[in-house]
CSV table of C-alpha atoms in Angstrom, one decimal:
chain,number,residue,atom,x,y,z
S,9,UNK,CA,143.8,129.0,111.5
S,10,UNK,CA,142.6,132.4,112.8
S,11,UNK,CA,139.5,132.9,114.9
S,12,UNK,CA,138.1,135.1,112.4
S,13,UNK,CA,138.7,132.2,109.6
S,14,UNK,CA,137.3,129.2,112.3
S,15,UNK,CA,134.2,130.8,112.4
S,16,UNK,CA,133.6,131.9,109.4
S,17,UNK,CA,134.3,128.1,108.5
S,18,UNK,CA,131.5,127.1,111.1
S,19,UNK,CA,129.0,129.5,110.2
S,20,UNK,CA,129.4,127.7,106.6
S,21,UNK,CA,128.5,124.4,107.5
S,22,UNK,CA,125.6,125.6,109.5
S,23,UNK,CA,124.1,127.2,106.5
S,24,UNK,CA,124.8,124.2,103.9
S,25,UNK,CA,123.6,121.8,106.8
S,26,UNK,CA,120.3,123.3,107.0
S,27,UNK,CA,119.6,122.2,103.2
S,28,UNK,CA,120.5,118.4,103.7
S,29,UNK,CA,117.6,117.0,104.3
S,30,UNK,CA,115.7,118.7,101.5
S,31,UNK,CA,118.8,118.2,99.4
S,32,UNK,CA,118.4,114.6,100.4
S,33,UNK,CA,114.7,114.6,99.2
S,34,UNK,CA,115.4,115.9,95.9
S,35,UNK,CA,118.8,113.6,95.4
S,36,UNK,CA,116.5,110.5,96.5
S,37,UNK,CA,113.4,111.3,94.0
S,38,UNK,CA,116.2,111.5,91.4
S,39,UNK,CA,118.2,108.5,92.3
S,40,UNK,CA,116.1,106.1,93.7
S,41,UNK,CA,118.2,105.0,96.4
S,42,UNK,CA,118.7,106.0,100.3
S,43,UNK,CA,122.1,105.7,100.1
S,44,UNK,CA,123.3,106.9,96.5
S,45,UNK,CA,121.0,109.4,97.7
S,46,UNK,CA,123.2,110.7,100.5
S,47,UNK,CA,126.3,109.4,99.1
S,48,UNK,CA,125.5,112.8,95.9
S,49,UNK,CA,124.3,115.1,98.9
S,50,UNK,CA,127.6,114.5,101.2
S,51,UNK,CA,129.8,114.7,97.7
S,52,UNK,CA,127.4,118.2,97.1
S,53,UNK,CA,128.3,119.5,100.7
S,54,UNK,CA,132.2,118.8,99.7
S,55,UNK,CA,132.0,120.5,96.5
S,56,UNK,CA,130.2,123.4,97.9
S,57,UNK,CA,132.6,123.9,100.9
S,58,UNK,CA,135.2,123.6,98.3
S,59,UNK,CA,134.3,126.1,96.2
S,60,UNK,CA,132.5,128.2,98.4
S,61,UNK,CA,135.1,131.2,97.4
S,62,UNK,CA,134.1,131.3,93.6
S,63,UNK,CA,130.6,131.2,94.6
S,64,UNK,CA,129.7,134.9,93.5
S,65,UNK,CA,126.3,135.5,94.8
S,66,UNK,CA,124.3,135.9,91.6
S,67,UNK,CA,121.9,133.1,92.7
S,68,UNK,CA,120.6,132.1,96.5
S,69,UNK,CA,123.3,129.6,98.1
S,70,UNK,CA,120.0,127.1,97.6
S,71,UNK,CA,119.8,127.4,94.4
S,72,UNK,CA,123.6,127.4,93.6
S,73,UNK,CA,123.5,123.8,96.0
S,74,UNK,CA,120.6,122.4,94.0
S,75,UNK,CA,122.8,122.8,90.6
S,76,UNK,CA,125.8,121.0,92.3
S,77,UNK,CA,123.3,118.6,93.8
S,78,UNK,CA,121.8,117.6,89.9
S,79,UNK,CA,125.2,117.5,88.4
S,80,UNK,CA,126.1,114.8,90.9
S,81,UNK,CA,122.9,113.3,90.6
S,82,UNK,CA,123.0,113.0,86.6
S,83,UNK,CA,126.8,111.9,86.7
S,84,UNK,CA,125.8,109.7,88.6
S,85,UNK,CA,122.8,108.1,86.3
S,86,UNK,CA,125.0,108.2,82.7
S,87,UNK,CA,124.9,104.6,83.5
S,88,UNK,CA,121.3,104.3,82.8
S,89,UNK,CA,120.2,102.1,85.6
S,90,UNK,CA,116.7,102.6,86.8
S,91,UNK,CA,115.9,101.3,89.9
S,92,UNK,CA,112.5,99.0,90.2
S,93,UNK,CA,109.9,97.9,92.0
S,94,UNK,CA,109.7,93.9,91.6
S,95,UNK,CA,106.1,94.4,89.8
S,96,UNK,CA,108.1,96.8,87.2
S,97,UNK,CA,110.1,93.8,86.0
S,98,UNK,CA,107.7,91.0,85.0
S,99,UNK,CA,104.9,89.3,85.6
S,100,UNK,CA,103.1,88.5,89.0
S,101,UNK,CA,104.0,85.0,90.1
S,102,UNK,CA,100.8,81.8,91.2
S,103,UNK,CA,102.0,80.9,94.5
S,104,UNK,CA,102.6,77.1,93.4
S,105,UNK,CA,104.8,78.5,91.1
S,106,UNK,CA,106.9,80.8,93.4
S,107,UNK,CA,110.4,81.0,94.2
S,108,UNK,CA,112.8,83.4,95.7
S,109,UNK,CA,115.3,84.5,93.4
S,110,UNK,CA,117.2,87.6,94.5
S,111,UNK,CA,118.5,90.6,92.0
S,112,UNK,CA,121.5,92.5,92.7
S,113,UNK,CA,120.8,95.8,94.9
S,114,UNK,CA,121.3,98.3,92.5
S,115,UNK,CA,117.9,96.5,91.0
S,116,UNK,CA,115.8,98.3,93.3
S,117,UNK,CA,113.9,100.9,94.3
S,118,UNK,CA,115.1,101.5,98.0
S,119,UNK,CA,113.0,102.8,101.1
S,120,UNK,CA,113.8,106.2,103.2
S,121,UNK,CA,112.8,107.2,106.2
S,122,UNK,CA,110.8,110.2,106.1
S,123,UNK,CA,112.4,112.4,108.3
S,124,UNK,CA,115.6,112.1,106.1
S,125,UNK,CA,113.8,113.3,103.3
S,126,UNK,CA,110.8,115.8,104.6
S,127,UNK,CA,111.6,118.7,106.1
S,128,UNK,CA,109.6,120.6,108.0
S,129,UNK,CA,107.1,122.9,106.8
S,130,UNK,CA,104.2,124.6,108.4
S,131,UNK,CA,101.9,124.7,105.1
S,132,UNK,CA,99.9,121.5,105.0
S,133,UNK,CA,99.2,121.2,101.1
S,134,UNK,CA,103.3,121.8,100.8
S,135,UNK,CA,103.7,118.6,103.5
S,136,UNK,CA,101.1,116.1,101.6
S,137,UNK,CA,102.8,117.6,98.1
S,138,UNK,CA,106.5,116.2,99.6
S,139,UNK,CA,104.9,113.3,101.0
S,140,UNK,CA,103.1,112.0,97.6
S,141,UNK,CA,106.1,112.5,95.8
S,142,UNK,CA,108.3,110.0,97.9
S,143,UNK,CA,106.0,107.5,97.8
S,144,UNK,CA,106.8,104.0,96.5
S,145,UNK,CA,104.4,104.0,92.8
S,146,UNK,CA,105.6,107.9,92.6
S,147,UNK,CA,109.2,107.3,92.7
S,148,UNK,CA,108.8,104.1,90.3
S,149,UNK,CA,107.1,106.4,88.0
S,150,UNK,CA,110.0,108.7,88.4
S,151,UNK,CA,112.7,106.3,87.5
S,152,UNK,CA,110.7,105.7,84.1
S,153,UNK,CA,112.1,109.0,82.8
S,154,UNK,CA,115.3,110.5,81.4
S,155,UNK,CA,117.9,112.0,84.1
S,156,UNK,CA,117.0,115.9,82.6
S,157,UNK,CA,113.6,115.1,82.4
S,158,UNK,CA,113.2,113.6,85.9
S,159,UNK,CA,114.8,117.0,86.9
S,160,UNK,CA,112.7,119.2,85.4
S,161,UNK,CA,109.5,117.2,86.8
S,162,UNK,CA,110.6,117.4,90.2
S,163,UNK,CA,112.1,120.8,90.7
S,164,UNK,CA,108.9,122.4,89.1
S,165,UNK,CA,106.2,120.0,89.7
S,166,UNK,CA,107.0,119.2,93.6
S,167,UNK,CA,109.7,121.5,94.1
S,168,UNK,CA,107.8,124.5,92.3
S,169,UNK,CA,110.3,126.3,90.8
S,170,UNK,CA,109.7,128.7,88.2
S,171,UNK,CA,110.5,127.5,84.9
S,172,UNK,CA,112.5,130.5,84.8
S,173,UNK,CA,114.8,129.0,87.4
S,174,UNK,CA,115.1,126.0,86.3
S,175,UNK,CA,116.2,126.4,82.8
S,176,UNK,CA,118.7,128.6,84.5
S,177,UNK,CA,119.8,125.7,86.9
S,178,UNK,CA,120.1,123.2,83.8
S,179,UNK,CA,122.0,126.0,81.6
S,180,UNK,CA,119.2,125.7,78.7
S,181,UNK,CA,115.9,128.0,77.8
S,182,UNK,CA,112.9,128.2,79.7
S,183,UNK,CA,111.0,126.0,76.3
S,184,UNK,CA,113.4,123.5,76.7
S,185,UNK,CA,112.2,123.2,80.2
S,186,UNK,CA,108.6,123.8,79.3
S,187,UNK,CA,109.5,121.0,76.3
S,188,UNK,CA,110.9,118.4,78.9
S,189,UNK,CA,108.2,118.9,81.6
S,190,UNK,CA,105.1,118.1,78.7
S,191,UNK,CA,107.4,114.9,77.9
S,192,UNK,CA,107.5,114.0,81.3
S,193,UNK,CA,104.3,114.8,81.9
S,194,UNK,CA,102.7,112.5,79.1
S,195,UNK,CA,105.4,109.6,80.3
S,196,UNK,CA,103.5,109.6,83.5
S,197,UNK,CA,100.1,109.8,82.3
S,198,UNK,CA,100.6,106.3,80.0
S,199,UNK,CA,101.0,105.0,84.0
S,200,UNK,CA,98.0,106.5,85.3
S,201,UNK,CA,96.5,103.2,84.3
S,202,UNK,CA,98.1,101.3,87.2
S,203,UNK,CA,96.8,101.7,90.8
S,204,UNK,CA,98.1,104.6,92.4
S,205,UNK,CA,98.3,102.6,95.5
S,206,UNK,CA,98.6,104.6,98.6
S,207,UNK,CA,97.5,107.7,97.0
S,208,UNK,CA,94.4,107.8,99.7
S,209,UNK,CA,96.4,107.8,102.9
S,210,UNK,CA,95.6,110.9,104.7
S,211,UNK,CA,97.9,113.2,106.5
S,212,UNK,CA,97.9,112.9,109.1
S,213,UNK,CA,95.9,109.2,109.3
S,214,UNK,CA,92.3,109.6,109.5
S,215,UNK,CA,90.8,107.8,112.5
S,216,UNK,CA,89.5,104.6,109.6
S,217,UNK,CA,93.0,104.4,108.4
S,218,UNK,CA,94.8,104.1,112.2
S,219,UNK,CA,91.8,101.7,113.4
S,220,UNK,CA,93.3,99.5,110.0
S,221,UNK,CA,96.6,99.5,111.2
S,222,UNK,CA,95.6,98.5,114.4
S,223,UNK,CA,93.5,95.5,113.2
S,224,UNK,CA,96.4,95.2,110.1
S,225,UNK,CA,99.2,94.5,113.4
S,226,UNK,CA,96.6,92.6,115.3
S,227,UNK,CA,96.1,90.5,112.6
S,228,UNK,CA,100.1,89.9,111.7
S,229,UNK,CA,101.4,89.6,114.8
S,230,UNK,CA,98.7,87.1,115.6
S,231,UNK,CA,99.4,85.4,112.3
S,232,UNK,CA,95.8,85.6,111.9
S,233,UNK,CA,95.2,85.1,108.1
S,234,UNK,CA,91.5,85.2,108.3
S,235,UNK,CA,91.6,88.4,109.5
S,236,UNK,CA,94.4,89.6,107.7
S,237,UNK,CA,92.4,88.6,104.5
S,238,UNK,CA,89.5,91.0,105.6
S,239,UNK,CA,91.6,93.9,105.7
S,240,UNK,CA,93.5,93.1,101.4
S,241,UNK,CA,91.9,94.7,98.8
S,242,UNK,CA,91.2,91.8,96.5
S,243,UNK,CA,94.0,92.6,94.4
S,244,UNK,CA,96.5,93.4,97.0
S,245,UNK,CA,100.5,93.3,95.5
S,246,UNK,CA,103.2,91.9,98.0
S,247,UNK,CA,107.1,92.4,97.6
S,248,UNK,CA,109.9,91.3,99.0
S,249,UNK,CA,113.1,92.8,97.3
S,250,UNK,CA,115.9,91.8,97.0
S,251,UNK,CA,113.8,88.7,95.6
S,252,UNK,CA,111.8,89.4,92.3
S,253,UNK,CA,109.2,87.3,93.4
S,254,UNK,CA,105.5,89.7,93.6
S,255,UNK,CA,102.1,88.3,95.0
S,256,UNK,CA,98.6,89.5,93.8
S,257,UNK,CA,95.6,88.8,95.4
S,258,UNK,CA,94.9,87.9,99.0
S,259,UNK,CA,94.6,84.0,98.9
S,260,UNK,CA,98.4,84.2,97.6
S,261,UNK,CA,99.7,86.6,100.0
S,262,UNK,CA,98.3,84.7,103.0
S,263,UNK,CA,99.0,81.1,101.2
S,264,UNK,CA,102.7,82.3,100.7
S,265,UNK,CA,102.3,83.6,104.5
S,266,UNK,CA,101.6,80.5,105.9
S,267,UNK,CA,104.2,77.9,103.7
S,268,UNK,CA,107.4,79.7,102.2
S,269,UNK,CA,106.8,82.8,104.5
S,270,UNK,CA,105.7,80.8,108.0
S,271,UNK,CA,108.9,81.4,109.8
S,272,UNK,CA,107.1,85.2,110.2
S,273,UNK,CA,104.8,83.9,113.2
S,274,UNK,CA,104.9,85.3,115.8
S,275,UNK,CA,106.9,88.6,115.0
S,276,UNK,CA,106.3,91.9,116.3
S,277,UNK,CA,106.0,95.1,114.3
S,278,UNK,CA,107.3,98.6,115.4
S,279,UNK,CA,105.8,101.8,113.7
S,280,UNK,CA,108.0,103.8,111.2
S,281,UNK,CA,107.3,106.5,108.9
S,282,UNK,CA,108.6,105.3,105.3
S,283,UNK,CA,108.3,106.9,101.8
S,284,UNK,CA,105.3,108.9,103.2
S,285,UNK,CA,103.5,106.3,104.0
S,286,UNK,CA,102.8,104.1,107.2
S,287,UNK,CA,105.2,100.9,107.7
S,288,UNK,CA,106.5,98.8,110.3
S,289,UNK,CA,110.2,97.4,111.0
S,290,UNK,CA,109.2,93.6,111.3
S,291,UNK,CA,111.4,91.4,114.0
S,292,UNK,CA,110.5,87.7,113.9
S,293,UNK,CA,111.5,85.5,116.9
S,294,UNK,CA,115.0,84.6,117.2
S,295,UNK,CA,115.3,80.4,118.0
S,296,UNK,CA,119.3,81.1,118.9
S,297,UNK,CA,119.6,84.1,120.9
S,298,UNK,CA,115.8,84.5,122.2
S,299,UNK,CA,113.9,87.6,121.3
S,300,UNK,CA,113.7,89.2,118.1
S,301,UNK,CA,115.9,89.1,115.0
S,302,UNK,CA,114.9,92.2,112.6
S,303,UNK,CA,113.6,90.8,109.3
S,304,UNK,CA,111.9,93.1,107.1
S,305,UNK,CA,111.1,97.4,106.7
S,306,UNK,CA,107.6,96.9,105.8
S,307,UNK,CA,105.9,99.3,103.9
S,308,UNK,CA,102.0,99.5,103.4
S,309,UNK,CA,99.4,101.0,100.3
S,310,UNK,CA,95.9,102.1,101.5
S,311,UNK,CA,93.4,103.2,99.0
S,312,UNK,CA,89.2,102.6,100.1
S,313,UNK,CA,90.0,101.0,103.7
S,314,UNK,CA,92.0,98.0,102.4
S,315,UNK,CA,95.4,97.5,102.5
S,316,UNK,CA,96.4,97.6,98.4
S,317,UNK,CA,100.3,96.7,98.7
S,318,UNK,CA,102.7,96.0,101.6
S,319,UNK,CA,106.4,95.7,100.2
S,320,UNK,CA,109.1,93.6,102.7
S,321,UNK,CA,112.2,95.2,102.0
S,322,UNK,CA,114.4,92.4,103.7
S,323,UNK,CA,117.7,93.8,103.7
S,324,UNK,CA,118.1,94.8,107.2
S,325,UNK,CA,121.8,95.3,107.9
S,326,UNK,CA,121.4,98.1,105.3
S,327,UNK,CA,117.6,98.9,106.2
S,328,UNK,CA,117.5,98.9,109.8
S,329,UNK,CA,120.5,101.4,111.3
S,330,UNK,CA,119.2,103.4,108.4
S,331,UNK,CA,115.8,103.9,110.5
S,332,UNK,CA,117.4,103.9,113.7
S,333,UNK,CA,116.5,100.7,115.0
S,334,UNK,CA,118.1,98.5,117.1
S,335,UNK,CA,119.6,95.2,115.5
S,336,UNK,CA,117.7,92.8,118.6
S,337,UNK,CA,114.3,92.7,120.2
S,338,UNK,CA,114.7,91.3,123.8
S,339,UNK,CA,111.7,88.9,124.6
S,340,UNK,CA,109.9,91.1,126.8
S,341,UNK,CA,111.2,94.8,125.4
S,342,UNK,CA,109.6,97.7,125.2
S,343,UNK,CA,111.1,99.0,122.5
S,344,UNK,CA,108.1,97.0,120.3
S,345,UNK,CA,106.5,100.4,121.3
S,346,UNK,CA,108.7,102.7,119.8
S,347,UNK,CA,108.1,104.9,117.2
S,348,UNK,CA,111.0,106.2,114.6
C-alpha cells in the first residue's frame, strides 16, 4: 500500500470516527439496546469504509452515514421485537405476591452510558434536548412505534432535521414524512397519561436534586428504610430486569428491600451518568472474596424532590465493563469515589 493510499485510508477513519458516538445515539433511540446499538453503528462504519468510493458527494458524509445507519437499524427490527420496560408488560406485583421470574434479554429495554451516546455540544437547550430523549420513559415510548416512524420522530424531532432531509434519507416525499411524524406524534400523546418520570431532573443537577442524592446514598448504603421512605414519591415504581417483577409504592419497595432484596445491605454506590439521568453502579459485600461484588446499574427518576422510579438493571457482566467499572470493590477502595 502506498503512502499516499495509507493516509488517505487514515484520514477516513478519522472522519467516520468522529460520528460514532452520535451515530450511537441515534442507533440506540432506534434500537433499544446498548449493544444492538453498536453492533448497527460498527456494521455502519464497515459499510461506509467499504463503499466509500461510490460515495459521490451529493449529500454531507453525515447524512450519507445516517442512511446506512437506519437501513441497519430497520433490518435489523423486521423482526418486530420491542424492547420493554418491566411496567410495559403487565401489571405491578403486592409484595406478598412477588417473585423473580426472569425474561430473555432481548425483552428489555437496556441502559447506556451517556457519554456513549451524547456528544458534546456547547448549546445548552441542544444538551437537555439529547438528554430527554435517552431517557428511560422516552425511549419506552419510542419502542411503541413502527421502525419508519420511530425514524422520522427522532431525526426531526431530536435530531432536527428538515423534513426535506429526511424524506430524502428514507427515499419517500416530504408528506409522507410530515404523515408519519403526526402518527408518531398522536402514538406518544395516548402515553402522556403515564408519569413522565425523570422529566424534572435539571441539567446540570440543581443544588435540591444533588442534596437528594446525597441523602438517597446515605439512606441505601445505610440500609436505612425510614429514611429511604422519606425521599419515594408515594407512588414510586422499582425494576429489576432481567426479572418482570415491578414494585409501586414505597412500603413495597422498602418491604421487598428488607426480605427478598436484604442481601443489598451494606453495598456501596458509585456515581454514573445513565440514560441522561443520575444512577449508581451498586456493589454489595462479597462473603467469599471480601469486598464488593458488583450487583446492579441503578438508574433513578426525579420529578417534585422525590425519587419517582429507580430501575436495577442486574446484569452486570454485560452492564458493568460497558460503564467502565471494575468487576471488584476491595474493602477499603477508593474507587467507591469514582465517577464514570
Amino acid at each position: 500500500m502506498s503512502d499516499g493510499t495509507a493516509t488517505t485510508t487514515t484520514d477516513l477513519d478519522v472522519r467516520l470516527e468522529k460520528h460514532r458516538v452520535e451515530l450511537t445515539g441515534y442507533c440506540y433511540r432506534m434500537l433499544g439496546s446498548s449493544f444492538e446499538a453498536e453492533d448497527a453503528v460498527q456494521d455502519t462504519m464497515v459499510r461506509a469504509w467499504r463503499s466509500y468510493e461510490k460515495f459521490e458527494g451529493r449529500s454531507s458524509l453525515r447524512s450519507w452515514l445516517y442512511r446506512i445507519a437506519t437501513n441497519v437499524c430497520l433490518d435489523m427490527l423486521t423482526a418486530g421485537n420491542k424492547r420493554a420496560r418491566p411496567m410495559d408488560l403487565n401489571e405491578s406485583t403486592p409484595l406478598a405476591q412477588a417473585a423473580l421470574s426472569p425474561r430473555p434479554d432481548n425483552t428489555w429495554l437496556e441502559p447506556m452510558p451517556d457519554a456513549r451516546v451524547l456528544p458534546t455540544v456547547e448549546d445548552p437547550a441542544e444538551a437537555a434536548v439529547a438528554k430527554e430523549s435517552v431517557r428511560l420513559a422516552f425511549m419506552a415510548a419510542l419502542q411503541q412505534l413502527p421502525a419508519k416512524q420511530r425514524a422520522v420522530l427522532i431525526l426531526r424531532e431530536v435530531l432536527a432535521w428538515k423534513a426535506s432531509e429526511v424524506a430524502e434519507l428514507l427515499d419517500t416525499s416530504v408528506a409522507s414524512v410530515n404523515s408519519a411524524l403526526q402518527r408518531a406524534r398522536a402514538t406518544l400523546a395516548e402515553r402522556e397519561g403515564e408519569k413522565a418520570a425523570g422529566a424534572a431532573v435539571s441539567d446540570p443537577l440543581d443544588p435540591e436534586q444533588q442534596k437528594l442524592l446525597d441523602r438517597y446514598v446515605a439512606a441505601f448504603e445505610g440500609y436505612d428504610m425510614t429514611a429511604l421512605t422519606a425521599l419515594l414519591h408515594e407512588d414510586a415504581v422499582m425494576t429489576m430486569p432481567p426479572f418482570d417483577l415491578w414494585l409501586t409504592g414505597h412500603d413495597d419497595i422498602t418491604g421487598f428491600m428488607t426480605t427478598l432484596g436484604s442481601a443489598c445491605e451494606g453495598s456501596r454506590l458509585v456515581p454514573v451518568q445513565v440514560n441522561g439521568l443520575p444512577g449508581f453502579a451498586q456493589y454489595k459485600p462479597d462473603p467469599e472474596e471480601g469486598g464488593y461484588a458488583p450487583w446492579a446499574v441503578q438508574v433513578l427518576e426525579i420529578s417534585d424532590g422525590r425519587l419517582t422510579g429507580f430501575h436495577f438493571f442486574l446484569d452486570t457482566k454485560r452492564w458493568f465493563p460497558l460503564f467502565g467499572l471494575p468487576l471488584h470493590l476491595d474493602a477499603e477502595s477508593d474507587q467507591v469515589e469514582k465517577r464514570v
